[in-house]
Amino acid sequence: MFVSKDLSVNEKNHLVIGKNDTVELAKEFGTPLYVIDEDLFRENCRVYKNAMDKYYGGNGLVLYANKALCSKYTCRVVKEEGLGIDVVSGGELYTAIKADFPMDKVYFHGNNKTVDEIRMAVENRVGTIIVDNIYELEKLNEIATEAGIVQNIMFRIKPGVDAHTHSFIQTGQIDSKFGVALENGEAFEICKIANEMSGVKVDGVHCHIGSQIFDIEPFNKAAQVMMDFIGDLKDKLGMEVGKLNLGGGYGIMYTENDDPVPYDEYIQHVSEVVKEAAARRNVKLPFILMEPGRSLIAPAGITLYTVGGIKDIKNVRKYVSVDGGMGDNPRYILYESEYAAAVANKAGNEPCEKVTVAGKCCESGDLLLKDVMLPEIEVGDTLAVLATGAYNYSMASNYNRIPRPAMVAVSNGEAKVVIKRETYEDLIRNDL
Ligand SMILES: *Cc1c(COP(=O)(O)O)cnc(C)c1O
């Protein structure tokens, strides 16, 4: 009955996550509350890792795209699972440093890294920097040369592949702010320039075609195009790049309308494409990197809210307001994203009425769910919004000066706070 097979209902008719009663969690830690099922998060890491071993002889590394949910806690879990991470800002890098993440397994992305961020990455010996553009390449070469090191880099390439997803999260086409394009020769040119530089070594090429993608085909197509590019670099420049980073973007189930492909299937298919292309183009089999973010953490997260005012506007709509909203989950207001939900304290009841769940911010677009069927809902109920592990906390804001919620991780019946709830004092900390 729930989108996630890892949620269940106990004898009190309460929703259960990771053997924890969510109503008890709400009572103990307060609401709104982010809850992460750590066992599921770890299991998801293993699905990718095992598939890389099984289908590609382990000749690869899975990176957790940290931006999906970045914290010292997630860095620690990912490190324990043997994955690498990708970071996209100095702040994410700082978090990884403070979590003692092995720097050789850090990949630094971003379409406009500042000079300070590039310097920070070089000084901390970040394993690989994914260079976005020529300006960044020149800056990086300067900084690395000054520091007396040769920095491993990859280039962010736009493979020209159309991923069928929301235009805001489509990134593989030529009209994108990310990376350099193949079709106008820009990508080839930048590799040629970097090949002559002494402060950088072109270690691989990277692409990321978008997010929340359900088809295997665009990923296969991207892998094909990228392998041909690797072939061209070898044939025309004598450059051998040993790594192929295929990005992330694997879709997850938010509602029953979503039908994701099992994640190991992506690796299975892409492995075949890469092996075939390597043979055809007579290049070495590359070391493969993948960067799932959403699919590792989103399904493992839920958010618990307390229901406040209910407005039944006859023949119009029934609004149910909760004690959070766009501050802790801005995805509806950004993309009109859809979610599934449960009334945690009557989780087994049949859905019987159509409601719209609104947040408490001063925006009419501050909704969490629009026109969803739920069991009869009353003031004081605990509402659980499902699959909120990715792009919720990491996109959260303090709009209306609402403190960010706490986050607890649950595992085998145990719950621990991994991010403290913000206080009002936190909100004014930097006010002078
Ligand atoms: C956002 C992003 C990812 C992760 O995307 P998901 O859809 O969360 O899997 C991976 N790589 C890059 C470069 C990204 O920008």
PDB file of C-alpha atoms in Angstrom, residues 25-285:
ATOM      1  CA  LEU A  25       9.578   9.220  16.752  1.00  0.00           C
ATOM      2  CA  ALA A  26       7.420  12.314  16.289  1.00  0.00           C
ATOM      3  CA  LYS A  27       6.691  12.375  20.009  1.00  0.00           C
ATOM      4  CA  GLU A  28      10.294  11.905  21.047  1.00  0.00           C
ATOM      5  CA  PHE A  29      12.024  14.232  18.592  1.00  0.00           C
ATOM      6  CA  GLY A  30       9.256  16.676  17.633  1.00  0.00           C
ATOM      7  CA  THR A  31       8.001  17.652  14.192  1.00  0.00           C
ATOM      8  CA  PRO A  32       8.740  18.420  11.465  1.00  0.00           C
ATOM      9  CA  LEU A  33      11.258  15.629  11.508  1.00  0.00           C
ATOM     10  CA  TYR A  34      13.363  14.097   8.763  1.00  0.00           C
ATOM     11  CA  VAL A  35      13.800  10.357   9.283  1.00  0.00           C
ATOM     12  CA  ILE A  36      16.365   8.319   7.379  1.00  0.00           C
ATOM     13  CA  ASP A  37      16.196   4.534   7.242  1.00  0.00           C
ATOM     14  CA  GLU A  38      19.915   3.910   7.457  1.00  0.00           C
ATOM     15  CA  ASP A  39      19.642   0.222   6.648  1.00  0.00           C
ATOM     16  CA  LEU A  40      17.886   1.018   3.391  1.00  0.00           C
ATOM     17  CA  PHE A  41      20.402   3.759   2.555  1.00  0.00           C
ATOM     18  CA  ARG A  42      23.212   1.233   3.038  1.00  0.00           C
ATOM     19  CA  GLU A  43      21.376  -1.437   1.096  1.00  0.00           C
ATOM     20  CA  ASN A  44      20.991   0.971  -1.834  1.00  0.00           C
ATOM     21  CA  CYS A  45      24.729   1.686  -1.764  1.00  0.00           C
ATOM     22  CA  ARG A  46      25.364  -2.054  -1.947  1.00  0.00           C
ATOM     23  CA  VAL A  47      23.027  -2.610  -4.882  1.00  0.00           C
ATOM     24  CA  TYR A  48      25.152  -0.295  -7.020  1.00  0.00           C
ATOM     25  CA  LYS A  49      28.440  -1.535  -5.682  1.00  0.00           C
ATOM     26  CA  ASN A  50      27.552  -5.204  -6.162  1.00  0.00           C
ATOM     27  CA  ALA A  51      26.311  -4.544  -9.684  1.00  0.00           C
ATOM     28  CA  MET A  52      29.591  -2.835 -10.537  1.00  0.00           C
ATOM     29  CA  ASP A  53      31.404  -5.956  -9.305  1.00  0.00           C
ATOM     30  CA  LYS A  54      29.075  -8.366 -11.028  1.00  0.00           C
ATOM     31  CA  TYR A  55      28.729  -6.739 -14.428  1.00  0.00           C
ATOM     32  CA  TYR A  56      31.962  -4.839 -14.780  1.00  0.00           C
ATOM     33  CA  GLY A  57      34.464  -6.856 -12.771  1.00  0.00           C
ATOM     34  CA  GLY A  58      34.647  -4.178 -10.105  1.00  0.00           C
ATOM     35  CA  ASN A  59      36.542  -1.939 -12.512  1.00  0.00           C
ATOM     36  CA  GLY A  60      34.686   1.121 -11.331  1.00  0.00           C
ATOM     37  CA  LEU A  61      33.588   3.247  -8.426  1.00  0.00           C
ATOM     38  CA  VAL A  62      30.140   4.385  -7.371  1.00  0.00           C
ATOM     39  CA  LEU A  63      30.048   7.948  -6.120  1.00  0.00           C
ATOM     40  CA  TYR A  64      27.298   9.272  -3.902  1.00  0.00           C
ATOM     41  CA  ALA A  65      26.130  12.610  -5.293  1.00  0.00           C
ATOM     42  CA  ASN A  66      26.384  14.438  -2.043  1.00  0.00           C
ATOM     43  CA  LYS A  67      24.114  17.311  -3.007  1.00  0.00           C
ATOM     44  CA  ALA A  68      21.101  15.013  -2.630  1.00  0.00           C
ATOM     45  CA  LEU A  69      21.629  15.088   1.132  1.00  0.00           C
ATOM     46  CA  CYS A  70      24.914  16.438   2.352  1.00  0.00           C
ATOM     47  CA  SER A  71      25.915  16.075   5.986  1.00  0.00           C
ATOM     48  CA  LYS A  72      28.762  14.650   8.029  1.00  0.00           C
ATOM     49  CA  TYR A  73      26.474  11.724   8.752  1.00  0.00           C
ATOM     50  CA  THR A  74      25.857  10.805   5.099  1.00  0.00           C
ATOM     51  CA  CYS A  75      29.587  11.191   4.355  1.00  0.00           C
ATOM     52  CA  ARG A  76      30.373   8.724   7.137  1.00  0.00           C
ATOM     53  CA  VAL A  77      27.850   6.141   5.952  1.00  0.00           C
ATOM     54  CA  VAL A  78      29.029   6.381   2.358  1.00  0.00           C
ATOM     55  CA  LYS A  79      32.639   6.091   3.442  1.00  0.00           C
ATOM     56  CA  GLU A  80      31.838   2.954   5.435  1.00  0.00           C
ATOM     57  CA  GLU A  81      30.105   1.481   2.390  1.00  0.00           C
ATOM     58  CA  GLY A  82      33.227   2.023   0.306  1.00  0.00           C
ATOM     59  CA  LEU A  83      31.717   4.497  -2.140  1.00  0.00           C
ATOM     60  CA  GLY A  84      33.273   7.755  -3.274  1.00  0.00           C
ATOM     61  CA  ILE A  85      31.420  11.065  -3.317  1.00  0.00           C
ATOM     62  CA  ASP A  86      30.902  13.944  -5.628  1.00  0.00           C
ATOM     63  CA  VAL A  87      30.786  17.453  -4.218  1.00  0.00           C
ATOM     64  CA  VAL A  88      29.662  20.613  -5.980  1.00  0.00           C
ATOM     65  CA  SER A  89      30.801  23.424  -3.736  1.00  0.00           C
ATOM     66  CA  GLY A  90      33.330  24.462  -1.140  1.00  0.00           C
ATOM     67  CA  GLY A  91      30.676  23.855   1.513  1.00  0.00           C
ATOM     68  CA  GLU A  92      30.081  20.273   0.456  1.00  0.00           C
ATOM     69  CA  LEU A  93      33.823  19.727   0.251  1.00  0.00           C
ATOM     70  CA  TYR A  94      34.256  21.206   3.721  1.00  0.00           C
ATOM     71  CA  THR A  95      31.625  18.794   5.063  1.00  0.00           C
ATOM     72  CA  ALA A  96      33.491  15.848   3.522  1.00  0.00           C
ATOM     73  CA  ILE A  97      36.806  17.054   4.976  1.00  0.00           C
ATOM     74  CA  LYS A  98      35.254  17.387   8.430  1.00  0.00           C
ATOM     75  CA  ALA A  99      33.805  13.875   8.120  1.00  0.00           C
ATOM     76  CA  ASP A 100      37.314  12.556   7.332  1.00  0.00           C
ATOM     77  CA  PHE A 101      36.259  11.394   3.922  1.00  0.00           C
ATOM     78  CA  PRO A 102      39.206   9.998   1.919  1.00  0.00           C
ATOM     79  CA  MET A 103      40.080  12.848  -0.444  1.00  0.00           C
ATOM     80  CA  ASP A 104      41.251  10.576  -3.251  1.00  0.00           C
ATOM     81  CA  LYS A 105      37.653   9.398  -3.590  1.00  0.00           C
ATOM     82  CA  VAL A 106      36.255  12.925  -3.884  1.00  0.00           C
ATOM     83  CA  TYR A 107      35.166  14.292  -7.263  1.00  0.00           C
ATOM     84  CA  PHE A 108      34.627  18.026  -7.407  1.00  0.00           C
ATOM     85  CA  HIS A 109      31.928  19.299  -9.792  1.00  0.00           C
ATOM     86  CA  GLY A 110      30.321  22.635 -10.506  1.00  0.00           C
ATOM     87  CA  ASN A 111      29.840  24.959 -13.457  1.00  0.00           C
ATOM     88  CA  ASN A 112      31.345  27.976 -11.737  1.00  0.00           C
ATOM     89  CA  LYS A 113      33.847  27.000  -9.097  1.00  0.00           C
ATOM     90  CA  THR A 114      35.365  30.089  -7.579  1.00  0.00           C
ATOM     91  CA  VAL A 115      39.104  30.609  -7.387  1.00  0.00           C
ATOM     92  CA  ASP A 116      38.887  30.029  -3.633  1.00  0.00           C
ATOM     93  CA  GLU A 117      37.055  26.743  -4.168  1.00  0.00           C
ATOM     94  CA  ILE A 118      39.596  25.562  -6.747  1.00  0.00           C
ATOM     95  CA  ARG A 119      42.408  26.458  -4.385  1.00  0.00           C
ATOM     96  CA  MET A 120      40.676  24.670  -1.503  1.00  0.00           C
ATOM     97  CA  ALA A 121      40.292  21.532  -3.635  1.00  0.00           C
ATOM     98  CA  VAL A 122      43.917  21.564  -4.769  1.00  0.00           C
ATOM     99  CA  GLU A 123      45.270  22.229  -1.281  1.00  0.00           C
ATOM    100  CA  ASN A 124      43.213  19.418   0.189  1.00  0.00           C
ATOM    101  CA  ARG A 125      44.342  17.034  -2.565  1.00  0.00           C
ATOM    102  CA  VAL A 126      40.896  16.303  -3.908  1.00  0.00           C
ATOM    103  CA  GLY A 127      41.272  13.243  -6.140  1.00  0.00           C
ATOM    104  CA  THR A 128      39.598  14.559  -9.263  1.00  0.00           C
ATOM    105  CA  ILE A 129      38.243  17.895 -10.372  1.00  0.00           C
ATOM    106  CA  ILE A 130      35.596  17.805 -13.073  1.00  0.00           C
ATOM    107  CA  VAL A 131      36.432  20.868 -15.132  1.00  0.00           C
ATOM    108  CA  ASP A 132      33.480  22.668 -16.650  1.00  0.00           C
ATOM    109  CA  ASN A 133      34.966  25.290 -18.962  1.00  0.00           C
ATOM    110  CA  ILE A 134      38.103  26.866 -20.370  1.00  0.00           C
ATOM    111  CA  TYR A 135      38.284  29.664 -17.812  1.00  0.00           C
ATOM    112  CA  GLU A 136      38.253  27.130 -15.010  1.00  0.00           C
ATOM    113  CA  LEU A 137      40.859  25.002 -16.757  1.00  0.00           C
ATOM    114  CA  GLU A 138      43.273  27.914 -17.034  1.00  0.00           C
ATOM    115  CA  LYS A 139      42.737  28.947 -13.415  1.00  0.00           C
ATOM    116  CA  LEU A 140      43.171  25.402 -12.183  1.00  0.00           C
ATOM    117  CA  ASN A 141      46.334  24.883 -14.209  1.00  0.00           C
ATOM    118  CA  GLU A 142      47.766  28.059 -12.683  1.00  0.00           C
ATOM    119  CA  ILE A 143      46.842  27.104  -9.121  1.00  0.00           C
ATOM    120  CA  ALA A 144      48.077  23.518  -9.438  1.00  0.00           C
ATOM    121  CA  THR A 145      51.344  24.629 -11.040  1.00  0.00           C
ATOM    122  CA  GLU A 146      51.875  27.130  -8.224  1.00  0.00           C
ATOM    123  CA  ALA A 147      51.215  24.374  -5.673  1.00  0.00           C
ATOM    124  CA  GLY A 148      53.676  22.148  -7.516  1.00  0.00           C
ATOM    125  CA  ILE A 149      51.199  19.344  -8.220  1.00  0.00           C
ATOM    126  CA  VAL A 150      49.590  17.736 -11.224  1.00  0.00           C
ATOM    127  CA  GLN A 151      45.847  17.687 -10.654  1.00  0.00           C
ATOM    128  CA  ASN A 152      43.779  14.834 -12.079  1.00  0.00           C
ATOM    129  CA  ILE A 153      40.858  16.209 -14.020  1.00  0.00           C
ATOM    130  CA  MET A 154      37.898  15.107 -16.082  1.00  0.00           C
ATOM    131  CA  PHE A 155      35.869  17.266 -18.399  1.00  0.00           C
ATOM    132  CA  ARG A 156      32.159  17.716 -18.128  1.00  0.00           C
ATOM    133  CA  ILE A 157      30.870  16.895 -21.595  1.00  0.00           C
ATOM    134  CA  LYS A 158      27.415  17.560 -23.010  1.00  0.00           C
ATOM    135  CA  PRO A 159      26.802  14.399 -25.002  1.00  0.00           C
ATOM    136  CA  GLY A 160      23.770  15.860 -26.809  1.00  0.00           C
ATOM    137  CA  VAL A 161      21.402  13.246 -25.439  1.00  0.00           C
ATOM    138  CA  ASP A 162      17.794  14.077 -24.717  1.00  0.00           C
ATOM    139  CA  ALA A 163      16.698  12.727 -21.355  1.00  0.00           C
ATOM    140  CA  HIS A 164      12.954  12.693 -20.913  1.00  0.00           C
ATOM    141  CA  THR A 165      12.530  14.599 -17.701  1.00  0.00           C
ATOM    142  CA  HIS A 166      11.632  18.058 -16.350  1.00  0.00           C
ATOM    143  CA  SER A 167      13.490  20.750 -18.317  1.00  0.00           C
ATOM    144  CA  PHE A 168      14.998  22.195 -15.115  1.00  0.00           C
ATOM    145  CA  ILE A 169      16.760  18.903 -14.449  1.00  0.00           C
ATOM    146  CA  GLN A 170      17.794  18.098 -18.022  1.00  0.00           C
ATOM    147  CA  THR A 171      21.494  18.712 -18.516  1.00  0.00           C
ATOM    148  CA  GLY A 172      22.858  16.721 -21.450  1.00  0.00           C
ATOM    149  CA  GLN A 173      21.800  18.997 -24.328  1.00  0.00           C
ATOM    150  CA  ILE A 174      23.890  21.732 -25.962  1.00  0.00           C
ATOM    151  CA  ASP A 175      21.678  24.478 -24.519  1.00  0.00           C
ATOM    152  CA  SER A 176      22.793  23.878 -20.945  1.00  0.00           C
ATOM    153  CA  LYS A 177      24.920  25.878 -18.551  1.00  0.00           C
ATOM    154  CA  PHE A 178      26.915  22.743 -17.668  1.00  0.00           C
ATOM    155  CA  GLY A 179      30.041  21.605 -19.473  1.00  0.00           C
ATOM    156  CA  VAL A 180      31.376  21.712 -23.007  1.00  0.00           C
ATOM    157  CA  ALA A 181      29.572  20.417 -26.082  1.00  0.00           C
ATOM    158  CA  LEU A 182      30.610  17.641 -28.390  1.00  0.00           C
ATOM    159  CA  GLU A 183      28.765  18.667 -31.516  1.00  0.00           C
ATOM    160  CA  ASN A 184      30.533  22.016 -32.015  1.00  0.00           C
ATOM    161  CA  GLY A 185      34.026  20.689 -31.319  1.00  0.00           C
ATOM    162  CA  GLU A 186      34.322  22.556 -28.006  1.00  0.00           C
ATOM    163  CA  ALA A 187      34.923  19.370 -26.000  1.00  0.00           C
ATOM    164  CA  PHE A 188      37.627  18.142 -28.328  1.00  0.00           C
ATOM    165  CA  GLU A 189      39.366  21.533 -28.295  1.00  0.00           C
ATOM    166  CA  ILE A 190      39.469  21.784 -24.488  1.00  0.00           C
ATOM    167  CA  CYS A 191      40.950  18.275 -24.177  1.00  0.00           C
ATOM    168  CA  LYS A 192      43.611  19.230 -26.695  1.00  0.00           C
ATOM    169  CA  ILE A 193      44.498  22.382 -24.734  1.00  0.00           C
ATOM    170  CA  ALA A 194      44.612  20.532 -21.393  1.00  0.00           C
ATOM    171  CA  ASN A 195      46.817  17.839 -22.883  1.00  0.00           C
ATOM    172  CA  GLU A 196      49.538  20.466 -23.325  1.00  0.00           C
ATOM    173  CA  MET A 197      49.288  21.802 -19.766  1.00  0.00           C
ATOM    174  CA  SER A 198      51.697  20.860 -17.015  1.00  0.00           C
ATOM    175  CA  GLY A 199      49.444  21.397 -13.984  1.00  0.00           C
ATOM    176  CA  VAL A 200      46.655  19.024 -14.993  1.00  0.00           C
ATOM    177  CA  LYS A 201      46.299  15.494 -16.231  1.00  0.00           C
ATOM    178  CA  VAL A 202      43.188  14.539 -18.211  1.00  0.00           C
ATOM    179  CA  ASP A 203      42.198  11.375 -16.463  1.00  0.00           C
ATOM    180  CA  GLY A 204      38.727  10.931 -17.866  1.00  0.00           C
ATOM    181  CA  VAL A 205      35.561  12.376 -19.282  1.00  0.00           C
ATOM    182  CA  HIS A 206      32.251  12.939 -17.551  1.00  0.00           C
ATOM    183  CA  CYS A 207      28.629  13.420 -18.478  1.00  0.00           C
ATOM    184  CA  HIS A 208      25.421  13.740 -16.514  1.00  0.00           C
ATOM    185  CA  ILE A 209      22.298  13.904 -18.627  1.00  0.00           C
ATOM    186  CA  GLY A 210      19.710  14.873 -16.045  1.00  0.00           C
ATOM    187  CA  SER A 211      17.774  13.609 -13.077  1.00  0.00           C
ATOM    188  CA  GLN A 212      14.756  11.440 -12.282  1.00  0.00           C
ATOM    189  CA  ILE A 213      15.127   9.548 -15.588  1.00  0.00           C
ATOM    190  CA  PHE A 214      13.298   6.237 -16.040  1.00  0.00           C
ATOM    191  CA  ASP A 215      14.527   4.972 -19.413  1.00  0.00           C
ATOM    192  CA  ILE A 216      17.685   2.977 -19.857  1.00  0.00           C
ATOM    193  CA  GLU A 217      18.047   4.192 -23.426  1.00  0.00           C
ATOM    194  CA  PRO A 218      19.385   7.734 -22.782  1.00  0.00           C
ATOM    195  CA  PHE A 219      22.053   6.292 -20.466  1.00  0.00           C
ATOM    196  CA  ASN A 220      23.099   3.733 -23.081  1.00  0.00           C
ATOM    197  CA  LYS A 221      23.153   6.432 -25.729  1.00  0.00           C
ATOM    198  CA  ALA A 222      25.284   8.709 -23.536  1.00  0.00           C
ATOM    199  CA  ALA A 223      27.745   5.883 -22.804  1.00  0.00           C
ATOM    200  CA  GLN A 224      27.992   5.164 -26.523  1.00  0.00           C
ATOM    201  CA  VAL A 225      28.623   8.794 -27.432  1.00  0.00           C
ATOM    202  CA  MET A 226      31.199   9.189 -24.667  1.00  0.00           C
ATOM    203  CA  MET A 227      33.049   6.043 -25.727  1.00  0.00           C
ATOM    204  CA  ASP A 228      33.206   7.356 -29.263  1.00  0.00           C
ATOM    205  CA  PHE A 229      34.655  10.571 -27.916  1.00  0.00           C
ATOM    206  CA  ILE A 230      37.293   8.581 -25.999  1.00  0.00           C
ATOM    207  CA  GLY A 231      38.032   6.790 -29.285  1.00  0.00           C
ATOM    208  CA  ASP A 232      38.373  10.092 -31.137  1.00  0.00           C
ATOM    209  CA  LEU A 233      40.765  11.474 -28.525  1.00  0.00           C
ATOM    210  CA  LYS A 234      42.954   8.434 -28.979  1.00  0.00           C
ATOM    211  CA  ASP A 235      42.825   8.388 -32.780  1.00  0.00           C
ATOM    212  CA  LYS A 236      43.258  12.102 -33.378  1.00  0.00           C
ATOM    213  CA  LEU A 237      45.370  13.260 -30.430  1.00  0.00           C
ATOM    214  CA  GLY A 238      46.967  10.079 -29.169  1.00  0.00           C
ATOM    215  CA  MET A 239      45.344  10.838 -25.795  1.00  0.00           C
ATOM    216  CA  GLU A 240      44.325   7.858 -23.695  1.00  0.00           C
ATOM    217  CA  VAL A 241      41.796   8.737 -21.029  1.00  0.00           C
ATOM    218  CA  GLY A 242      41.262   5.860 -18.668  1.00  0.00           C
ATOM    219  CA  LYS A 243      38.047   6.867 -16.880  1.00  0.00           C
ATOM    220  CA  LEU A 244      34.474   7.315 -17.929  1.00  0.00           C
ATOM    221  CA  ASN A 245      32.126   8.993 -15.486  1.00  0.00           C
ATOM    222  CA  LEU A 246      28.493   8.479 -16.457  1.00  0.00           C
ATOM    223  CA  GLY A 247      26.870  10.731 -13.860  1.00  0.00           C
ATOM    224  CA  GLY A 248      23.653  10.033 -11.993  1.00  0.00           C
ATOM    225  CA  GLY A 249      19.987  10.667 -12.614  1.00  0.00           C
ATOM    226  CA  TYR A 250      18.395   7.260 -12.031  1.00  0.00           C
ATOM    227  CA  GLY A 251      14.715   7.746 -11.300  1.00  0.00           C
ATOM    228  CA  ILE A 252      12.920   6.711  -8.135  1.00  0.00           C
ATOM    229  CA  MET A 253       9.335   5.965  -7.195  1.00  0.00           C
ATOM    230  CA  TYR A 254       7.654   8.970  -5.642  1.00  0.00           C
ATOM    231  CA  THR A 255       4.111   7.859  -6.431  1.00  0.00           C
ATOM    232  CA  GLU A 256       2.482   4.823  -7.961  1.00  0.00           C
ATOM    233  CA  ASN A 257       2.785   6.481 -11.367  1.00  0.00           C
ATOM    234  CA  ASP A 258       6.570   6.090 -11.279  1.00  0.00           C
ATOM    235  CA  ASP A 259       8.084   2.864 -12.490  1.00  0.00           C
ATOM    236  CA  PRO A 260      11.834   2.856 -11.932  1.00  0.00           C
ATOM    237  CA  VAL A 261      14.199   0.340 -13.486  1.00  0.00           C
ATOM    238  CA  PRO A 262      16.104  -1.739 -10.885  1.00  0.00           C
ATOM    239  CA  TYR A 263      19.395   0.119 -10.468  1.00  0.00           C
ATOM    240  CA  ASP A 264      21.651  -2.812 -11.176  1.00  0.00           C
ATOM    241  CA  GLU A 265      20.056  -3.044 -14.629  1.00  0.00           C
ATOM    242  CA  TYR A 266      21.505   0.328 -15.583  1.00  0.00           C
ATOM    243  CA  ILE A 267      24.970  -0.927 -14.754  1.00  0.00           C
ATOM    244  CA  GLN A 268      24.357  -4.190 -16.574  1.00  0.00           C
ATOM    245  CA  HIS A 269      23.283  -2.423 -19.772  1.00  0.00           C
ATOM    246  CA  VAL A 270      25.865   0.317 -19.661  1.00  0.00           C
ATOM    247  CA  SER A 271      28.628  -2.243 -19.059  1.00  0.00           C
ATOM    248  CA  GLU A 272      27.638  -4.024 -22.248  1.00  0.00           C
ATOM    249  CA  VAL A 273      27.577  -0.796 -24.227  1.00  0.00           C
ATOM    250  CA  VAL A 274      30.990   0.226 -22.911  1.00  0.00           C
ATOM    251  CA  LYS A 275      32.599  -3.159 -23.521  1.00  0.00           C
ATOM    252  CA  GLU A 276      31.256  -3.333 -27.054  1.00  0.00           C
ATOM    253  CA  ALA A 277      32.368   0.240 -27.832  1.00  0.00           C
ATOM    254  CA  ALA A 278      35.835  -0.292 -26.361  1.00  0.00           C
ATOM    255  CA  ALA A 279      36.373  -3.271 -28.632  1.00  0.00           C
ATOM    256  CA  ARG A 280      34.982  -1.450 -31.664  1.00  0.00           C
ATOM    257  CA  ARG A 281      37.091   1.656 -31.088  1.00  0.00           C
ATOM    258  CA  ASN A 282      40.152  -0.271 -29.984  1.00  0.00           C
ATOM    259  CA  VAL A 283      40.520   1.582 -26.677  1.00  0.00           C
ATOM    260  CA  LYS A 284      41.244   0.224 -23.223  1.00  0.00           C
ATOM    261  CA  LEU A 285      38.225  -0.697 -21.144  1.00  0.00           C
TER     262      LEU A 285
END
